[in-house]
Coordinates of C-alpha atoms in Angstrom, one line a residue:
X7 CA 4.2 -12.1 14.0
X8 CA 4.6 -15.9 13.8
X9 CA 3.5 -16.3 17.4
X10 CA 0.4 -14.3 16.8
X11 CA -0.5 -16.5 13.8
X12 CA -0.1 -19.6 15.9
X13 CA -2.2 -18.1 18.8
X14 CA -4.8 -17.1 16.3
X15 CA -5.4 -20.7 15.5
X16 CA -6.7 -21.2 19.0
X17 CA -9.2 -18.4 18.9
X18 CA -12.7 -19.1 20.0
X19 CA -14.2 -15.6 19.6
X20 CA -13.7 -12.2 17.9
X21 CA -11.8 -10.7 20.8
X22 CA -9.1 -13.4 20.4
X23 CA -8.8 -12.7 16.7
X24 CA -8.6 -9.0 17.2
X25 CA -5.7 -9.4 19.8
X26 CA -3.8 -12.0 17.7
X27 CA -4.5 -11.2 14.1
X28 CA -5.3 -7.5 14.5
X29 CA -2.8 -6.2 17.1
X30 CA -0.2 -8.9 17.5
X31 CA 0.3 -9.8 13.9
X32 CA 0.2 -6.1 12.9
X33 CA 2.9 -5.0 15.4
X34 CA 5.0 -8.1 14.7
X35 CA 4.8 -7.6 10.9
X36 CA 5.8 -4.0 11.3
X37 CA 8.8 -4.9 13.4
X38 CA 9.8 -7.7 11.0
X39 CA 9.8 -5.7 7.8
X40 CA 10.9 -2.3 9.1
X41 CA 14.7 -3.1 9.2
X42 CA 14.6 -4.0 5.5
X43 CA 13.3 -0.5 4.7
X44 CA 15.3 1.4 7.4
X45 CA 18.7 -0.1 6.2
X46 CA 18.0 0.9 2.7
X47 CA 19.4 4.4 2.8
X48 CA 22.7 3.0 4.2
X49 CA 23.2 0.6 1.3
X50 CA 21.8 2.7 -1.6
X51 CA 22.3 6.3 -2.7
X52 CA 22.1 7.0 -6.4
X53 CA 19.6 4.2 -7.0
X54 CA 17.8 4.3 -3.7
X55 CA 14.4 4.8 -5.4
X56 CA 14.9 1.7 -7.6
X57 CA 15.8 -0.3 -4.5
X58 CA 12.7 0.9 -2.8
X59 CA 10.6 0.0 -5.8
X60 CA 12.0 -3.5 -5.9
X61 CA 11.2 -4.0 -2.2
X62 CA 7.6 -2.7 -2.7
X63 CA 7.3 -5.0 -5.7
X64 CA 7.6 -7.9 -3.3
X65 CA 4.3 -6.9 -1.8
X66 CA 2.7 -7.4 -5.2
X67 CA 4.4 -10.7 -5.7
X68 CA 3.2 -12.0 -2.3
X69 CA -0.3 -10.7 -3.3
X70 CA -0.2 -13.2 -6.2
X71 CA 1.3 -16.2 -4.4
X72 CA -0.3 -16.1 -1.0
X73 CA -4.0 -16.2 -2.1
X74 CA -3.3 -19.3 -4.1
X75 CA -1.4 -21.0 -1.2
X76 CA -4.0 -19.9 1.3
X77 CA -6.9 -21.2 -0.7
X78 CA -5.4 -24.6 -1.1
X79 CA -4.4 -24.8 2.6
X80 CA -7.8 -23.7 3.8
X81 CA -9.6 -26.2 1.6
X82 CA -7.4 -29.1 2.7
X83 CA -6.7 -28.4 6.4
X84 CA -9.2 -25.7 7.6
X85 CA -8.3 -22.3 9.1
X86 CA -6.8 -23.5 12.4
X87 CA -4.2 -25.7 10.8
X88 CA -3.6 -23.2 8.0
X89 CA -2.6 -20.5 10.5
X90 CA -0.2 -22.9 12.2
X91 CA 1.4 -23.9 8.9
X92 CA 1.8 -20.2 7.9
X93 CA 3.3 -19.5 11.3
X94 CA 6.0 -22.2 10.7
X95 CA 6.6 -21.1 7.1
X96 CA 7.0 -17.4 7.9
X97 CA 9.5 -18.4 10.7
X98 CA 11.6 -20.8 8.7
X99 CA 11.7 -19.3 5.2
X100 CA 13.4 -16.0 6.2
X101 CA 16.1 -17.7 8.3
X102 CA 18.6 -18.2 5.4
X103 CA 18.5 -14.5 4.6
X104 CA 19.0 -13.1 8.1
X105 CA 22.8 -13.2 7.7
X106 CA 22.6 -10.6 4.9
X107 CA 20.0 -8.5 6.8
X108 CA 22.2 -6.0 8.6
X109 CA 23.3 -2.4 8.7
X110 CA 26.1 -1.3 6.5
X111 CA 27.9 0.6 9.3
X112 CA 27.9 -1.3 12.6
X113 CA 26.7 0.7 15.6
X114 CA 29.6 1.5 17.9
X115 CA 28.9 1.4 21.6
X116 CA 31.2 4.4 22.1
X117 CA 29.2 6.7 19.9
X118 CA 26.6 8.8 21.6
X119 CA 23.0 8.4 20.4
X120 CA 21.7 11.3 18.3
X121 CA 18.8 13.2 19.6
X122 CA 15.6 12.3 17.9
X123 CA 14.8 15.1 15.4
X124 CA 11.1 15.5 14.6
X125 CA 11.2 19.1 13.5
X126 CA 10.5 18.1 9.9
X127 CA 7.0 17.1 11.0
X128 CA 6.1 20.8 10.9
X129 CA 8.0 21.6 7.7
X130 CA 5.6 22.7 5.0
X131 CA 7.2 20.3 2.4
X132 CA 6.6 17.3 4.6
X133 CA 3.0 18.5 5.5
X134 CA 2.0 18.8 1.9
X135 CA 3.4 15.3 1.0
X136 CA 1.9 13.7 4.1
X137 CA -1.5 15.1 3.3
X138 CA -1.3 13.6 -0.2
X139 CA -0.1 10.4 1.2
X140 CA -3.0 10.1 3.7
X141 CA -5.6 10.9 1.1
X142 CA -4.2 8.5 -1.4
X143 CA -4.2 5.7 1.2
X144 CA -7.8 6.5 2.1
X145 CA -9.0 5.3 -1.3
X146 CA -6.1 3.1 -2.4
X147 CA -7.2 -0.1 -0.7
X148 CA -10.9 0.1 -1.8
X149 CA -10.5 -1.6 -5.2
X150 CA -8.6 -4.5 -3.7
X151 CA -11.4 -5.0 -1.2
X152 CA -14.4 -4.6 -3.5
X153 CA -13.2 -5.7 -6.9
X154 CA -14.1 -9.4 -6.5
X155 CA -17.7 -8.7 -5.3
X156 CA -18.1 -6.0 -8.0
X157 CA -16.9 -8.5 -10.6
X158 CA -19.6 -11.0 -9.4
X159 CA -22.2 -8.3 -10.1
X160 CA -21.1 -8.6 -13.7
X161 CA -22.1 -12.2 -13.6
X162 CA -18.6 -13.7 -13.9
X163 CA -17.2 -16.9 -12.3
X164 CA -15.3 -17.1 -9.0
X165 CA -12.1 -17.6 -10.9
X166 CA -12.5 -14.4 -13.0
X167 CA -13.6 -12.5 -9.9
X168 CA -10.4 -13.5 -8.0
X169 CA -8.4 -12.8 -11.2
X170 CA -9.1 -9.0 -10.8
X171 CA -7.0 -8.8 -7.6
X172 CA -4.3 -11.0 -9.2
X173 CA -4.0 -8.7 -12.2
X174 CA -3.8 -5.7 -9.9
X175 CA -1.0 -7.2 -7.9
X176 CA 0.9 -8.3 -11.0
X177 CA 0.7 -4.7 -12.4
X178 CA 1.8 -3.2 -9.1
X179 CA 5.1 -5.2 -9.4
X180 CA 5.9 -3.5 -12.7
X181 CA 4.6 -0.2 -11.5
X182 CA 6.6 -0.1 -8.3
X183 CA 9.9 -0.9 -10.1
X184 CA 9.2 1.6 -12.8
X185 CA 8.3 4.4 -10.4
X186 CA 11.3 3.6 -8.2
X187 CA 13.5 4.0 -11.3
X188 CA 11.8 7.4 -12.2
X189 CA 12.0 8.7 -8.6
X190 CA 15.8 8.5 -8.8
X191 CA 15.7 10.8 -11.8
X192 CA 12.8 13.2 -11.3
X193 CA 11.3 15.4 -8.6
X194 CA 8.7 13.8 -6.3
X195 CA 6.1 16.2 -7.7
X196 CA 6.6 14.7 -11.2
X197 CA 6.3 11.2 -10.0
X198 CA 3.2 11.9 -7.9
X199 CA 1.6 13.7 -11.0
X200 CA 2.2 10.6 -13.1
X201 CA 0.6 8.3 -10.5
X202 CA -2.3 10.7 -9.9
X203 CA -3.2 11.3 -13.5
X204 CA -3.0 7.6 -14.4
X205 CA -5.0 6.6 -11.3
X206 CA -7.8 9.2 -11.6
X207 CA -8.4 8.4 -15.3
X208 CA -8.4 4.7 -14.8
X209 CA -10.8 4.9 -11.9
X210 CA -13.3 7.3 -13.4
X211 CA -13.2 6.1 -17.0
X212 CA -12.4 2.4 -16.8
X213 CA -13.9 1.3 -13.5
X214 CA -16.7 3.9 -13.7
X215 CA -17.9 2.4 -17.0
X216 CA -17.0 -1.3 -16.7
X217 CA -19.8 -3.2 -18.3
X218 CA -17.7 -6.2 -19.1
X219 CA -15.0 -8.2 -17.3
X220 CA -12.5 -7.4 -20.0
X221 CA -12.8 -3.6 -19.3
X222 CA -12.6 -4.3 -15.6
X223 CA -9.3 -6.3 -16.0
X224 CA -7.8 -3.5 -18.0
X225 CA -8.7 -1.2 -15.1
X226 CA -7.1 -3.6 -12.7
X227 CA -3.9 -3.5 -14.7
X228 CA -3.9 0.3 -15.0
X229 CA -4.7 0.8 -11.4
X230 CA -1.9 -1.5 -10.3
X231 CA 0.6 0.3 -12.5
X232 CA -0.3 3.8 -11.4
X233 CA -1.8 3.6 -7.9
X234 CA 0.2 0.5 -6.9
X235 CA 3.4 2.4 -7.5
X236 CA 2.7 5.3 -5.1
X237 CA 4.7 3.9 -2.2
X238 CA 7.8 3.7 -4.5
X239 CA 7.7 7.5 -4.6
X240 CA 8.5 7.7 -0.9
X241 CA 12.3 7.7 -1.5
X242 CA 11.8 10.9 -3.6
X243 CA 9.6 12.4 -0.9
X244 CA 12.2 11.6 1.7
X245 CA 14.9 13.3 -0.5
X246 CA 12.8 16.4 -0.8
X247 CA 12.1 16.6 2.9
X248 CA 15.8 16.2 3.7
X249 CA 16.7 19.0 1.3
X250 CA 14.2 21.2 3.2
X251 CA 15.5 20.1 6.6
X252 CA 19.1 18.7 6.4
X253 CA 19.0 17.6 10.0
X254 CA 16.1 15.2 9.5
X255 CA 16.8 11.5 9.4
X256 CA 15.6 9.3 6.5
X257 CA 14.4 6.5 8.7
X258 CA 12.3 8.8 10.9
X259 CA 10.8 10.4 7.8
X260 CA 9.9 7.0 6.4
X261 CA 8.3 6.0 9.7
X262 CA 6.2 9.1 9.7
X263 CA 5.1 8.5 6.1
X264 CA 4.2 4.9 6.8
X265 CA 2.2 6.1 9.8
X266 CA 0.2 8.4 7.6
X267 CA -0.5 5.6 5.2
X268 CA -1.6 3.4 8.0
X269 CA -4.1 6.1 9.2
X270 CA -5.6 6.2 5.7
X271 CA -5.8 2.4 5.6
X272 CA -7.6 2.1 9.0
X273 CA -10.1 4.8 8.2
X274 CA -10.9 3.5 4.7
X275 CA -12.6 0.3 6.0
X276 CA -15.4 1.8 8.1
X277 CA -15.7 4.8 5.7
X278 CA -16.3 2.5 2.7
X279 CA -19.0 0.6 4.6
X280 CA -20.7 3.9 5.3
X281 CA -20.5 4.8 1.6
X282 CA -22.1 1.5 0.6
X283 CA -25.0 2.0 3.0
X284 CA -25.8 5.6 1.8
X285 CA -25.2 5.0 -1.9
X286 CA -28.4 6.3 -3.6
X287 CA -27.1 6.1 -7.1
X288 CA -28.0 2.4 -7.4
X289 CA -30.1 2.0 -10.6
X290 CA -30.1 5.7 -11.3
X291 CA -26.6 6.5 -12.5
X292 CA -24.9 5.4 -15.8
X293 CA -22.3 2.6 -16.0
X294 CA -20.8 1.2 -12.8
X295 CA -21.8 4.3 -10.9
X296 CA -25.3 2.9 -10.7
X297 CA -24.1 -0.6 -9.7
X298 CA -24.3 0.1 -5.9
X299 CA -20.5 0.8 -5.9
X300 CA -20.8 4.3 -7.3
X301 CA -19.7 6.1 -4.2
X302 CA -16.8 3.7 -3.7
X303 CA -15.6 4.5 -7.2
X304 CA -16.1 8.2 -6.6
X305 CA -14.2 8.1 -3.3
X306 CA -11.3 6.2 -4.9
X307 CA -11.0 8.7 -7.7
X308 CA -11.3 11.8 -5.5
X309 CA -8.8 10.7 -2.9
X310 CA -6.4 9.9 -5.7
X311 CA -7.1 13.3 -7.2
X312 CA -5.8 14.9 -4.0
X313 CA -2.4 14.5 -5.5
X314 CA -3.2 18.0 -6.9
X315 CA -2.3 19.3 -3.5
X316 CA 1.3 19.0 -4.5
X317 CA 0.7 21.5 -7.4
X318 CA -1.1 23.8 -4.9
X319 CA 2.0 23.6 -2.7
X320 CA 4.2 24.3 -5.7
X321 CA 2.2 27.4 -6.6
X322 CA 2.8 28.7 -3.0
X323 CA 6.4 27.5 -3.2
X324 CA 5.9 24.9 -0.5
X325 CA 7.4 22.1 -2.5

């Protein structure tokens, strides 16, 4: 990850950036953070969901701090030196914590490796939750991408436009911890329902009719609380899948769920660009739906609404 950042600073064309920042940084980042998540089931049992929530809250915290740091570094040093500084920081800062970053039960060389069990991938419980996860990811990232430009369309300053993403990230900290706490006590279906209802209402009513920056900031907070907390439900989903297939491994289930979210994330970029090009509501629909971002708002709300698939699965006794 750090090597890719450093190499990215020497890029002279798009291909170099794709290889360093796109592929290298992505693979390195995944390898770097995965042990923190995969060790979690070994250290936490009764409060595993809360632990997951606190870890995911770290993403919201970094979403607050890094833009501020990056803006100052870019303004002062330019993008090449900024990438080199970030590479050094991301290498040095985690070093003091590596001692504590370990498995609870050391792996014995005399113990035979277990055969990889992927049977749960075809279990109807996992399939339902994975579909909801992919659909949710398809729309989840859109507000974070388009909120600043949407805020500019309301005539606000650069500071207020960037504040929209900051508020969203702040809210996701509280949302992740709260949802992690709830996921230890309630069924995954209950937690997904809370996230789905809150997200859908905030998108269609608050963002859909944001005529003032104050309303938009309220939306950002609500969206961060409800949509930003979805990943904290994964521990409850893993628990439900393991109850349906006792031979399944929590770390493999997590990897499969993370892969599904990644698929939604990758698809959402080009899909949202297509929506912006074909949006014919501009100037014709009410509220923000006629701002040129109407289909983006609709897509975000509808993909969140796909959480209703869990209730369909419940009706057919799949979850």
